[in-house]
Amino acid sequence: MTNKFYVTTPIYYVNDKPHIGSTYTTVAADALARAHRLRGVPTLFLTGTDENSQKNVEAAQKAKAADLQTYLDDMAAIWQKTWKTLGISFDDFIRTTEERHLKAVKRFWRAVEKSSDIYKDSYERMYCVGCEEFKTQFEVKDGHCPLHPNKELQLVKEENYFFKASAYKDELLKLYHTHPEFVQPVSRMNEVRGYVKDAFEDFSISREAQKLSCGIPVPGDDSQRIYVWFDALINYMSAVGYGTDDKLFNKWWPASLHLVGKDIIKFHCALWPAMIMSAAKSDPLLQNENGTPKLPERIFAHGFFTIDGQKISKSLGNAIDPLDLAKEYPFDAIRYFLLREIPFGEDGDFSKTRLADRYNSDLGNTLGNLLNRAISMSRKYFDNKVPSCELQDTRIGLEGTSWAGSEGMDTLWQEVDQYIDAARLDLALETIWNGENCSLISANKYVEETRPFKLAKDNLEQTGIVLYTLLEACRQYAWMLEPIMPNIAEEIIRQLGQDPKKERKQGIKVLKTWGGLKPGSELPEPKILFPKLV
Ligand code: MSP
């Protein structure tokens, strides 16, 4: 078992409120954090806001905010509140205008400077505020950034500080070779490797202060402000005490997993490790015992999704506010849909029709009905109680059914755990629903095969075995699904007559052991888990 799990989302620009795209990354990080907490692994889940950016300044002006700081405070509060309302279990929320972050950035800058990797040079290039990035001539199409065709590119001609990123090209390529898991999925690793090989150049990491109304001053040179990406990436360290608390830093750093969208892999998978490689040369806190740099363990880039086939964009006005969507569907169902519908790492489409289909079929029919039938029949034939089941192997006497027994359930757990380790929550869910061993589909099939409603007339002992199997399977599904649908999981446990908090305290090993549901315990009247929506 790993000794800790530190997972992050990108820090979001506050030029807008959260939409379903940022919710996707955040929900995935939340599910992985919950899965590790359930395993008993000390977990830190970080999210936050990226505030020293020109696009925030423009948004503040557009919103006619009293001043920039008020705008940033209000927007950061909206992001925090949205995640809280949606039950996102973040442990810390970092803002890049916080004092702890400024201290971290200062220390980091000084370390890179000490490693002789910062120099001054004059510069003339096109800057895209949409990407907060300089564009090369190859990236500009018809005088515009292809990602932001409605925004004018700005010609920037000034003297800046540069980071000698190109000096780390070979070290990066070696890292990708020796640690192929550093960037996932493989397709993104190939993309990053190609970029570093062919196009990785020194980065301009500051801008003239007089031209900007935001940004952290360059230590020792007030006339320059630190480039927003150089500043923003350091958030992953400032939140765990870099520059303020060495002990805390040693406890959590390196990050186990940075979750990002595919749009920002160059920064996370190339610039960020190069920055750490440089800073580590002069800052022992950033070194492993053997002197190598303490790099994040893994970066997983998920795909982007469209809405009903269209790019999410302000001008189309199709961005979905997660809080609005949560008024139509229980948020657990939305979490399920987001994580199940799109293979993690690939692009996909968000459609309300598909959401409704999955709600009714996967959740309502396959999971909700199973629980409801198992509880209702047990109450009917066994006096409102969990039937007794002496037999450990629940297949005895019922051979020939498609139910794979408690061993099958162990296998299902192993499969789910492996997918969670690989951050493939979509596959974990696919296996729980459709896998070969004790999936929800096979549990439903087992009901059809054994027909407990008929069996009860002839053989109550066997009926008890079938129903106990179904109830206990539902208990196990609840814990498997807890990271993805935490409220539904608790509700299932309660409907089985148990206290979810007490059960959880027993630890994952006990939770996974077949037979946790006590025969003879009371079964309350079942409630519909996924009511039909009007
Ligand atoms: N501030 C930078 C990140 C700095 S991290 C050191 C940034 N912010 S952002 O507000 O633009 O958020 C980008 C992230 O939001 C993407 O990487 C992705 O995780 C998520 N998404 C935004 N739109 C999305 C979709 N349409 N689909 C999926 N994810 C989306 O970049």
Coordinates of C-alpha atoms and ligand atoms in Angstrom, one line a residue:
M1 CA 0.0 0.0 0.0
T2 CA 1.3 3.5 -0.9
N3 CA 2.0 5.5 2.2
K4 CA 0.2 8.7 1.0
F5 CA -1.9 10.0 -1.8
Y6 CA -1.6 13.7 -2.9
V7 CA -3.8 14.5 -5.8
T8 CA -4.4 17.9 -7.5
T9 CA -6.6 19.6 -10.1
P10 CA -5.4 22.4 -12.2
I11 CA -6.0 25.7 -10.5
Y12 CA -8.8 27.4 -12.4
Y13 CA -8.8 30.9 -13.8
V14 CA -11.4 33.1 -12.2
N15 CA -12.5 34.9 -15.4
D16 CA -15.6 32.7 -15.2
K17 CA -17.5 30.5 -12.7
P18 CA -17.1 26.7 -12.8
H19 CA -18.7 24.9 -15.7
I20 CA -19.2 21.3 -16.5
G21 CA -15.7 21.0 -17.9
S22 CA -13.9 22.1 -14.8
T23 CA -16.4 20.0 -12.8
Y24 CA -15.2 17.0 -14.7
T25 CA -11.6 17.3 -13.6
T26 CA -12.6 18.1 -10.1
V27 CA -15.0 15.2 -9.8
A28 CA -12.4 12.8 -11.1
A29 CA -9.9 14.1 -8.5
D30 CA -12.5 13.9 -5.8
A31 CA -13.4 10.2 -6.7
L32 CA -9.7 9.2 -6.6
A33 CA -9.2 11.0 -3.3
R34 CA -12.2 9.3 -1.8
A35 CA -11.0 5.9 -3.1
H36 CA -7.7 6.3 -1.3
R37 CA -9.3 7.6 1.9
L38 CA -11.5 4.5 1.9
R39 CA -8.4 2.4 1.6
G40 CA -7.1 4.1 4.7
V41 CA -4.3 5.9 2.8
P42 CA -3.5 9.4 4.2
T43 CA -4.8 11.6 1.4
L44 CA -4.5 15.3 0.4
F45 CA -6.8 16.6 -2.3
L46 CA -5.9 20.1 -3.5
T47 CA -7.8 22.5 -5.8
G48 CA -7.8 26.2 -6.1
T49 CA -7.7 29.3 -8.3
D50 CA -5.1 30.9 -10.6
E51 CA -5.4 34.6 -10.0
N52 CA -2.4 36.4 -11.3
S53 CA -3.5 36.3 -14.9
Q54 CA -4.3 39.0 -17.5
K55 CA -7.5 37.3 -18.4
N56 CA -8.8 37.8 -14.9
V57 CA -7.9 41.5 -15.1
E58 CA -9.9 41.8 -18.3
A59 CA -12.8 39.9 -16.7
A60 CA -12.8 42.2 -13.7
Q61 CA -12.9 45.2 -16.0
K62 CA -15.7 43.8 -18.0
A63 CA -17.6 43.0 -14.8
K64 CA -17.0 46.6 -13.7
A65 CA -15.6 45.3 -10.4
A66 CA -14.8 47.9 -7.7
D67 CA -11.1 46.8 -7.9
L68 CA -9.2 43.7 -9.0
Q69 CA -8.8 42.3 -5.4
T70 CA -12.5 42.5 -4.8
Y71 CA -13.2 40.7 -8.0
L72 CA -10.6 38.0 -7.2
D73 CA -12.0 37.5 -3.7
D74 CA -15.6 37.3 -5.0
M75 CA -14.7 34.8 -7.7
A76 CA -12.5 32.6 -5.5
A77 CA -15.4 32.4 -3.1
I78 CA -17.8 31.4 -5.9
W79 CA -15.4 28.5 -6.9
Q80 CA -15.0 27.3 -3.3
K81 CA -18.7 27.5 -2.6
T82 CA -19.6 25.7 -5.7
W83 CA -17.3 22.8 -4.9
K84 CA -18.6 22.7 -1.3
T85 CA -22.2 22.8 -2.4
L86 CA -21.5 19.9 -4.7
G87 CA -19.9 17.9 -1.9
I88 CA -16.4 18.0 -3.4
S89 CA -14.1 16.7 -0.6
F90 CA -11.1 19.0 -1.2
D91 CA -8.7 19.2 1.8
D92 CA -7.2 22.5 0.8
F93 CA -7.9 25.3 -1.6
I94 CA -5.0 27.4 -2.8
R95 CA -5.2 30.9 -4.2
T96 CA -2.2 32.3 -6.0
T97 CA -2.7 35.7 -4.3
E98 CA -2.2 34.1 -0.9
E99 CA 0.9 35.0 1.2
R100 CA 2.0 31.3 1.5
H101 CA 2.1 31.1 -2.3
L102 CA 4.1 34.3 -2.7
K103 CA 6.6 32.9 -0.3
A104 CA 6.9 29.7 -2.2
V105 CA 7.3 31.4 -5.5
K106 CA 10.0 33.6 -4.1
R107 CA 12.0 30.7 -2.8
F108 CA 11.5 28.8 -6.0
W109 CA 12.6 31.7 -8.2
R110 CA 15.7 32.2 -6.0
A111 CA 16.6 28.5 -6.3
V112 CA 16.4 28.6 -10.1
E113 CA 18.4 31.8 -10.2
K114 CA 21.0 30.2 -8.0
S115 CA 21.2 27.3 -10.4
S116 CA 22.2 29.9 -13.1
D117 CA 19.1 29.2 -15.1
I118 CA 17.6 32.7 -15.3
Y119 CA 18.9 35.3 -17.8
K120 CA 17.7 38.5 -19.3
D121 CA 17.0 39.0 -23.0
S122 CA 14.9 41.1 -25.2
Y123 CA 11.9 39.6 -26.9
E124 CA 9.4 40.2 -29.6
R125 CA 6.5 37.8 -29.9
M126 CA 2.7 37.4 -30.2
Y127 CA 1.0 36.7 -26.9
C128 CA -2.4 35.0 -26.6
V129 CA -4.3 36.1 -23.4
G130 CA -6.8 33.2 -23.9
C131 CA -3.9 30.7 -23.5
E132 CA -1.8 33.0 -21.4
E133 CA 1.1 31.9 -23.6
F134 CA 3.4 33.2 -26.3
K135 CA 2.8 31.8 -29.8
T136 CA 5.4 30.8 -32.3
Q137 CA 4.9 31.7 -36.0
F138 CA 3.9 28.0 -36.6
E139 CA 1.1 28.2 -34.0
V140 CA -0.4 31.4 -35.4
K141 CA -3.0 30.9 -38.1
D142 CA -4.2 33.9 -40.2
G143 CA -2.9 36.2 -37.5
H144 CA -4.9 34.5 -34.7
C145 CA -4.4 31.8 -32.1
P146 CA -6.5 28.8 -33.5
L147 CA -7.8 28.2 -30.0
H148 CA -9.0 31.7 -29.5
P149 CA -9.9 33.0 -33.0
N150 CA -12.0 35.9 -31.5
K151 CA -9.2 37.3 -29.4
E152 CA -6.6 39.7 -30.9
L153 CA -3.0 38.5 -30.4
Q154 CA -0.9 41.1 -28.6
L155 CA 2.5 42.0 -29.9
V156 CA 4.9 42.0 -26.9
K157 CA 8.3 43.6 -27.4
E158 CA 10.3 44.0 -24.2
E159 CA 13.1 42.9 -22.0
N160 CA 12.2 39.8 -19.9
Y161 CA 13.8 37.2 -17.7
F162 CA 14.1 33.8 -19.4
F163 CA 14.3 30.3 -17.9
K164 CA 16.9 28.1 -19.5
A165 CA 14.4 25.3 -20.1
S166 CA 16.2 24.0 -23.2
A167 CA 19.1 22.9 -20.9
Y168 CA 16.8 20.2 -19.5
K169 CA 15.7 18.7 -22.8
D170 CA 17.9 15.6 -22.4
E171 CA 17.0 15.1 -18.7
L172 CA 13.3 15.3 -19.6
L173 CA 13.7 12.8 -22.5
K174 CA 15.5 10.5 -20.1
L175 CA 12.7 10.9 -17.5
Y176 CA 10.1 9.9 -20.1
H177 CA 12.2 6.9 -21.1
T178 CA 12.9 5.6 -17.6
H179 CA 9.4 6.5 -16.2
P180 CA 6.9 5.9 -18.9
E181 CA 4.1 6.2 -16.4
F182 CA 5.1 9.9 -15.7
V183 CA 2.6 11.1 -18.4
Q184 CA -0.6 9.2 -19.0
P185 CA -2.3 8.0 -21.2
V186 CA 0.4 6.8 -23.6
S187 CA -0.9 9.0 -26.4
R188 CA -0.2 12.1 -24.4
M189 CA 3.3 10.8 -23.4
N190 CA 4.0 10.6 -27.2
E191 CA 2.7 14.1 -27.7
V192 CA 4.8 15.5 -24.9
R193 CA 8.0 13.6 -26.0
G194 CA 7.6 15.0 -29.5
Y195 CA 7.1 18.5 -28.2
V196 CA 10.2 18.3 -26.0
K197 CA 12.3 16.8 -28.8
D198 CA 11.3 19.3 -31.5
A199 CA 10.1 22.5 -29.9
F200 CA 11.2 22.9 -26.3
E201 CA 12.8 26.3 -26.0
D202 CA 13.8 28.7 -23.2
F203 CA 10.7 30.4 -21.7
S204 CA 10.1 34.0 -21.0
I205 CA 9.2 34.0 -17.4
S206 CA 8.5 37.6 -16.6
R207 CA 6.8 40.7 -18.1
E208 CA 7.4 44.4 -17.7
A209 CA 5.4 45.4 -14.6
Q210 CA 4.2 48.7 -16.1
K211 CA 2.3 46.9 -18.8
L212 CA 0.4 44.6 -16.4
S213 CA -1.9 45.2 -13.5
C214 CA -1.3 41.8 -11.9
G215 CA 1.4 39.4 -11.1
I216 CA 4.0 38.6 -8.5
P217 CA 7.0 40.9 -8.5
V218 CA 10.3 39.3 -9.6
P219 CA 12.4 39.0 -6.4
G220 CA 14.9 41.8 -6.4
D221 CA 13.5 43.5 -9.5
D222 CA 10.2 45.3 -9.0
S223 CA 10.1 46.4 -12.6
Q224 CA 9.1 42.9 -13.7
R225 CA 6.2 40.5 -12.9
I226 CA 6.5 36.7 -12.9
Y227 CA 4.9 35.0 -15.9
V228 CA 1.5 33.5 -14.8
W229 CA 2.4 29.8 -15.6
F230 CA 5.7 29.9 -13.9
D231 CA 3.9 31.2 -10.8
A232 CA 0.8 29.0 -11.1
L233 CA 2.6 25.6 -11.3
I234 CA 4.3 26.3 -8.0
N235 CA 0.9 26.2 -6.3
Y236 CA 1.2 22.4 -6.0
M237 CA 4.2 23.0 -3.7
S238 CA 3.1 26.2 -1.9
A239 CA -0.1 24.4 -0.7
V240 CA 2.1 21.8 1.1
G241 CA 4.4 24.2 2.8
Y242 CA 7.2 25.0 0.3
G243 CA 8.7 28.2 1.5
T244 CA 6.7 28.1 4.8
D245 CA 6.8 24.7 6.4
D246 CA 9.5 22.2 5.5
K247 CA 8.1 19.4 7.6
L248 CA 4.7 19.6 5.9
F249 CA 6.4 19.7 2.5
N250 CA 8.4 16.6 3.3
K251 CA 5.2 14.9 4.4
W252 CA 3.3 15.5 1.1
W253 CA 5.7 16.3 -1.7
P254 CA 6.0 14.8 -4.3
A255 CA 2.5 14.9 -5.6
S256 CA 1.2 11.4 -6.4
L257 CA -1.0 12.6 -9.3
H258 CA -1.6 15.9 -11.1
L259 CA -4.9 15.6 -13.0
V260 CA -5.1 18.0 -15.9
G261 CA -7.0 18.5 -19.2
K262 CA -5.2 17.7 -22.4
D263 CA -4.9 21.5 -23.1
I264 CA -2.2 22.1 -20.5
I265 CA 0.1 19.1 -20.8
K266 CA 3.1 21.1 -22.2
F267 CA 3.2 23.1 -19.1
H268 CA 2.7 20.2 -16.7
C269 CA 4.7 17.5 -18.3
A270 CA 7.6 19.5 -19.7
L271 CA 8.0 23.0 -18.2
W272 CA 7.0 21.9 -14.6
P273 CA 9.5 19.0 -14.3
A274 CA 12.2 21.2 -16.0
M275 CA 11.6 23.9 -13.4
I276 CA 11.9 21.4 -10.6
M277 CA 15.1 19.9 -12.0
S278 CA 16.6 23.4 -12.1
A279 CA 15.4 24.5 -8.6
A280 CA 16.5 21.2 -7.1
K281 CA 20.1 21.8 -8.1
S282 CA 20.3 24.5 -5.4
D283 CA 17.5 23.7 -3.0
P284 CA 18.1 20.5 -1.0
L285 CA 14.4 20.4 0.0
L286 CA 13.6 19.5 -3.6
Q287 CA 16.1 16.6 -3.7
N288 CA 15.6 12.9 -3.1
E289 CA 18.1 11.2 -0.8
N290 CA 20.2 10.3 -3.8
G291 CA 20.3 13.9 -4.9
T292 CA 17.8 13.5 -7.8
P293 CA 15.0 16.1 -8.1
K294 CA 11.7 15.3 -6.3
L295 CA 9.4 15.3 -9.3
P296 CA 5.6 14.6 -9.3
E297 CA 5.0 10.9 -9.7
R298 CA 2.3 11.0 -12.4
I299 CA 0.4 13.4 -14.6
F300 CA -2.8 12.1 -16.1
A301 CA -4.4 14.2 -18.9
H302 CA -8.0 13.6 -19.6
G303 CA -9.8 14.6 -22.8
F304 CA -12.1 17.5 -23.5
F305 CA -15.8 17.2 -24.0
T306 CA -18.2 18.9 -26.2
I307 CA -21.9 19.6 -25.3
D308 CA -24.2 18.0 -27.8
G309 CA -21.3 17.9 -30.2
Q310 CA -20.3 21.6 -29.8
K311 CA -17.3 23.1 -28.2
I312 CA -18.1 24.6 -24.8
S313 CA -17.7 28.3 -25.3
K314 CA -18.9 31.6 -23.9
S315 CA -20.0 32.9 -27.2
L316 CA -22.2 29.9 -27.8
G317 CA -23.5 30.3 -24.3
N318 CA -23.7 26.5 -23.9
A319 CA -21.6 26.2 -20.8
I320 CA -23.5 24.2 -18.2
D321 CA -23.4 25.4 -14.6
P322 CA -23.0 22.3 -12.4
L323 CA -25.3 23.9 -9.8
D324 CA -28.1 24.2 -12.3
L325 CA -27.6 20.6 -13.5
A326 CA -27.6 19.5 -9.9
K327 CA -31.2 20.8 -9.6
E328 CA -32.3 18.4 -12.3
Y329 CA -30.4 15.3 -11.2
P330 CA -28.9 14.1 -7.9
F331 CA -25.3 15.2 -8.1
D332 CA -24.2 11.6 -7.5
A333 CA -25.9 10.6 -10.8
I334 CA -24.1 13.4 -12.6
R335 CA -20.8 12.2 -11.1
Y336 CA -21.6 8.7 -12.3
F337 CA -22.4 9.9 -15.8
L338 CA -19.3 12.1 -16.2
L339 CA -17.0 9.4 -15.1
R340 CA -18.7 6.5 -16.9
E341 CA -19.7 8.0 -20.2
I342 CA -16.3 9.2 -21.4
P343 CA -13.3 6.9 -21.5
F344 CA -10.9 8.7 -19.1
G345 CA -8.2 10.3 -21.3
E346 CA -10.3 10.5 -24.5
D347 CA -12.5 13.2 -25.8
G348 CA -16.3 12.8 -25.5
D349 CA -19.6 14.4 -25.7
F350 CA -21.9 15.5 -22.9
S351 CA -25.5 15.1 -23.8
K352 CA -28.6 15.4 -21.5
T353 CA -30.3 12.6 -23.5
R354 CA -27.4 10.2 -22.6
L355 CA -27.5 11.4 -19.0
A356 CA -31.2 10.6 -18.8
D357 CA -30.6 7.2 -20.4
R358 CA -27.9 6.2 -18.0
Y359 CA -29.9 7.6 -15.1
N360 CA -32.9 5.4 -16.0
S361 CA -31.2 2.3 -17.1
D362 CA -27.8 1.9 -15.3
L363 CA -28.8 3.6 -12.1
G364 CA -32.6 3.1 -11.9
N365 CA -33.1 -0.3 -13.5
T366 CA -29.9 -2.1 -12.8
L367 CA -28.7 -0.8 -9.4
G368 CA -31.8 0.7 -7.8
N369 CA -34.2 -2.1 -8.8
L370 CA -31.8 -4.8 -7.6
L371 CA -31.6 -3.3 -4.2
N372 CA -35.3 -2.7 -4.0
R373 CA -36.2 -6.3 -5.0
A374 CA -33.6 -7.9 -2.7
I375 CA -34.9 -5.9 0.3
S376 CA -38.6 -6.2 -0.5
M377 CA -38.4 -10.0 -1.0
S378 CA -36.3 -10.5 2.1
R379 CA -38.8 -8.5 4.1
K380 CA -41.7 -10.5 2.7
Y381 CA -40.3 -14.0 3.2
F382 CA -38.0 -13.5 6.2
D383 CA -40.0 -11.3 8.5
N384 CA -38.4 -7.9 7.6
K385 CA -35.0 -9.3 8.3
V386 CA -31.8 -10.3 6.5
P387 CA -32.2 -14.0 5.9
S388 CA -29.8 -16.4 7.6
C389 CA -27.2 -17.9 5.4
E390 CA -24.9 -20.5 7.0
L391 CA -23.2 -21.3 3.8
Q392 CA -20.1 -19.5 2.8
D393 CA -20.2 -20.7 -0.8
T394 CA -23.4 -19.2 -1.9
R395 CA -23.5 -21.4 -5.0
I396 CA -24.1 -24.7 -3.2
G397 CA -27.5 -26.0 -4.2
L398 CA -27.7 -23.3 -6.8
E399 CA -25.1 -24.5 -9.3
G400 CA -25.5 -23.6 -12.9
T401 CA -26.4 -19.9 -12.2
S402 CA -24.2 -17.1 -13.5
W403 CA -23.3 -15.8 -10.1
A404 CA -19.6 -16.3 -9.4
G405 CA -19.9 -16.5 -5.6
S406 CA -17.7 -14.7 -3.0
E407 CA -14.5 -15.5 -4.9
G408 CA -16.0 -13.7 -7.9
M409 CA -16.7 -10.7 -5.6
D410 CA -13.0 -10.8 -4.5
T411 CA -12.0 -10.8 -8.2
L412 CA -14.3 -7.9 -8.9
W413 CA -12.7 -5.9 -6.1
Q414 CA -9.3 -6.6 -7.5
E415 CA -10.3 -5.4 -10.9
V416 CA -11.9 -2.3 -9.6
D417 CA -8.8 -1.5 -7.5
Q418 CA -6.5 -1.9 -10.4
Y419 CA -8.6 0.5 -12.5
I420 CA -8.6 3.0 -9.7
D421 CA -4.8 2.8 -9.5
A422 CA -4.7 3.4 -13.2
A423 CA -7.1 6.4 -12.8
R424 CA -9.5 4.6 -15.2
L425 CA -12.7 5.3 -13.2
D426 CA -14.7 4.6 -16.4
L427 CA -13.4 1.1 -16.6
A428 CA -13.9 0.5 -12.9
L429 CA -17.6 1.4 -13.4
E430 CA -17.9 -0.6 -16.6
T431 CA -16.6 -3.6 -14.7
I432 CA -19.0 -3.1 -11.7
W433 CA -21.9 -3.0 -14.2
N434 CA -20.8 -5.4 -16.9
G435 CA -17.8 -7.4 -15.8
E436 CA -17.6 -11.2 -15.8
N437 CA -17.4 -11.6 -12.1
C438 CA -20.4 -10.7 -9.8
S439 CA -21.2 -7.6 -11.8
L440 CA -24.5 -5.8 -11.3
I441 CA -25.8 -7.3 -14.6
S442 CA -24.9 -10.8 -13.4
A443 CA -26.6 -10.1 -10.0
N444 CA -29.8 -9.2 -11.9
K445 CA -29.4 -12.3 -14.0
Y446 CA -29.1 -14.4 -10.9
V447 CA -32.5 -13.1 -9.8
E448 CA -34.0 -14.1 -13.1
E449 CA -32.3 -17.5 -13.0
T450 CA -33.2 -18.4 -9.4
R451 CA -36.6 -16.7 -9.3
P452 CA -36.7 -16.3 -5.5
F453 CA -40.4 -15.1 -5.7
K454 CA -41.2 -18.7 -6.9
L455 CA -38.5 -20.5 -5.0
A456 CA -39.9 -19.2 -1.7
K457 CA -42.9 -21.5 -2.1
D458 CA -40.8 -24.6 -2.4
N459 CA -37.5 -24.1 -0.7
L460 CA -37.1 -21.3 1.9
E461 CA -33.5 -22.3 2.7
Q462 CA -32.4 -21.8 -0.8
T463 CA -34.4 -18.6 -1.1
G464 CA -32.5 -17.4 1.9
I465 CA -29.2 -18.1 0.2
V466 CA -30.2 -16.2 -2.9
L467 CA -31.6 -13.2 -1.0
Y468 CA -28.7 -13.1 1.4
T469 CA -26.3 -13.2 -1.6
L470 CA -28.1 -10.3 -3.2
L471 CA -28.2 -8.1 -0.1
E472 CA -24.6 -8.7 0.7
A473 CA -23.6 -8.1 -2.9
C474 CA -25.5 -4.7 -2.7
R475 CA -23.5 -3.9 0.5
Q476 CA -20.3 -4.6 -1.4
Y477 CA -21.4 -2.6 -4.4
A478 CA -22.1 0.3 -2.1
W479 CA -18.5 0.4 -0.9
M480 CA -17.1 -0.1 -4.4
L481 CA -19.2 2.8 -5.6
E482 CA -18.6 5.1 -2.6
P483 CA -15.8 7.1 -4.2
I484 CA -18.0 7.8 -7.2
M485 CA -21.4 8.1 -5.6
P486 CA -20.8 8.8 -1.9
N487 CA -24.3 9.8 -1.0
I488 CA -25.9 6.9 -2.9
A489 CA -23.5 4.5 -1.2
E490 CA -24.4 5.6 2.2
E491 CA -28.1 5.4 1.3
I492 CA -27.7 1.8 0.2
I493 CA -26.0 0.9 3.4
R494 CA -28.8 2.6 5.4
Q495 CA -31.4 0.8 3.4
L496 CA -29.7 -2.4 4.3
G497 CA -30.3 -1.5 7.9
Q498 CA -26.7 -0.6 8.7
D499 CA -24.9 2.5 9.9
P500 CA -22.5 3.7 7.1
K501 CA -20.2 5.6 9.5
K502 CA -19.9 2.6 11.8
E503 CA -19.3 0.2 8.9
R504 CA -16.6 2.5 7.4
K505 CA -14.7 2.5 10.7
Q506 CA -14.1 -1.2 10.4
G507 CA -11.6 -0.6 7.6
I508 CA -11.5 -1.6 4.0
K509 CA -10.4 -5.2 4.7
V510 CA -13.4 -5.9 6.8
L511 CA -15.7 -4.1 4.4
K512 CA -14.5 -6.2 1.5
T513 CA -14.9 -9.5 3.4
W514 CA -18.0 -11.5 2.3
G515 CA -20.6 -11.9 5.0
G516 CA -20.5 -8.5 6.6
L517 CA -24.2 -8.2 6.6
K518 CA -25.5 -9.9 9.8
P519 CA -28.3 -12.5 9.2
G520 CA -31.3 -11.7 11.3
S521 CA -30.7 -7.9 11.3
E522 CA -33.7 -5.6 10.7
L523 CA -34.4 -4.4 7.1
P524 CA -36.2 -1.1 7.0
E525 CA -38.8 -0.5 4.3
P526 CA -37.0 0.2 1.1
K527 CA -37.1 3.6 -0.7
I528 CA -36.6 4.1 -4.4
L529 CA -32.9 4.9 -4.9
F530 CA -33.3 6.8 -8.2
P531 CA -36.8 8.2 -8.5
K532 CA -38.2 8.7 -12.0
L533 CA -37.6 12.3 -13.0
V534 CA -40.3 14.4 -14.4
Ligands
MSP1 N1 -5.1 28.2 -14.8 C1 -4.7 27.2 -15.7 C2 -4.2 26.0 -15.1 C3 -3.0 26.2 -14.2 S1 -2.5 24.8 -13.3 C4 -1.1 25.1 -12.7 C5 -5.9 26.8 -16.6 N2 -7.1 27.1 -16.0 S2 -8.5 26.9 -16.7 O1 -9.5 27.6 -15.9 O2 -8.5 27.3 -18.1 O3 -8.9 25.4 -16.5 C6 -8.4 24.5 -17.4 C7 -8.9 23.1 -17.0 O4 -10.3 23.0 -16.9 C8 -8.5 22.1 -18.1 O5 -7.2 21.7 -18.0 C9 -9.5 21.0 -17.8 O6 -9.0 20.3 -16.7 C10 -10.7 21.7 -17.4 N3 -11.6 21.9 -18.6 C11 -12.0 23.1 -19.1 N4 -12.8 22.9 -20.2 C12 -13.1 21.6 -20.3 C13 -13.8 20.8 -21.2 N5 -14.6 21.3 -22.2 N6 -13.8 19.5 -21.0 C14 -13.0 18.9 -20.0 N7 -12.3 19.6 -19.2 C15 -12.3 21.0 -19.3 O7 -5.7 26.3 -17.7

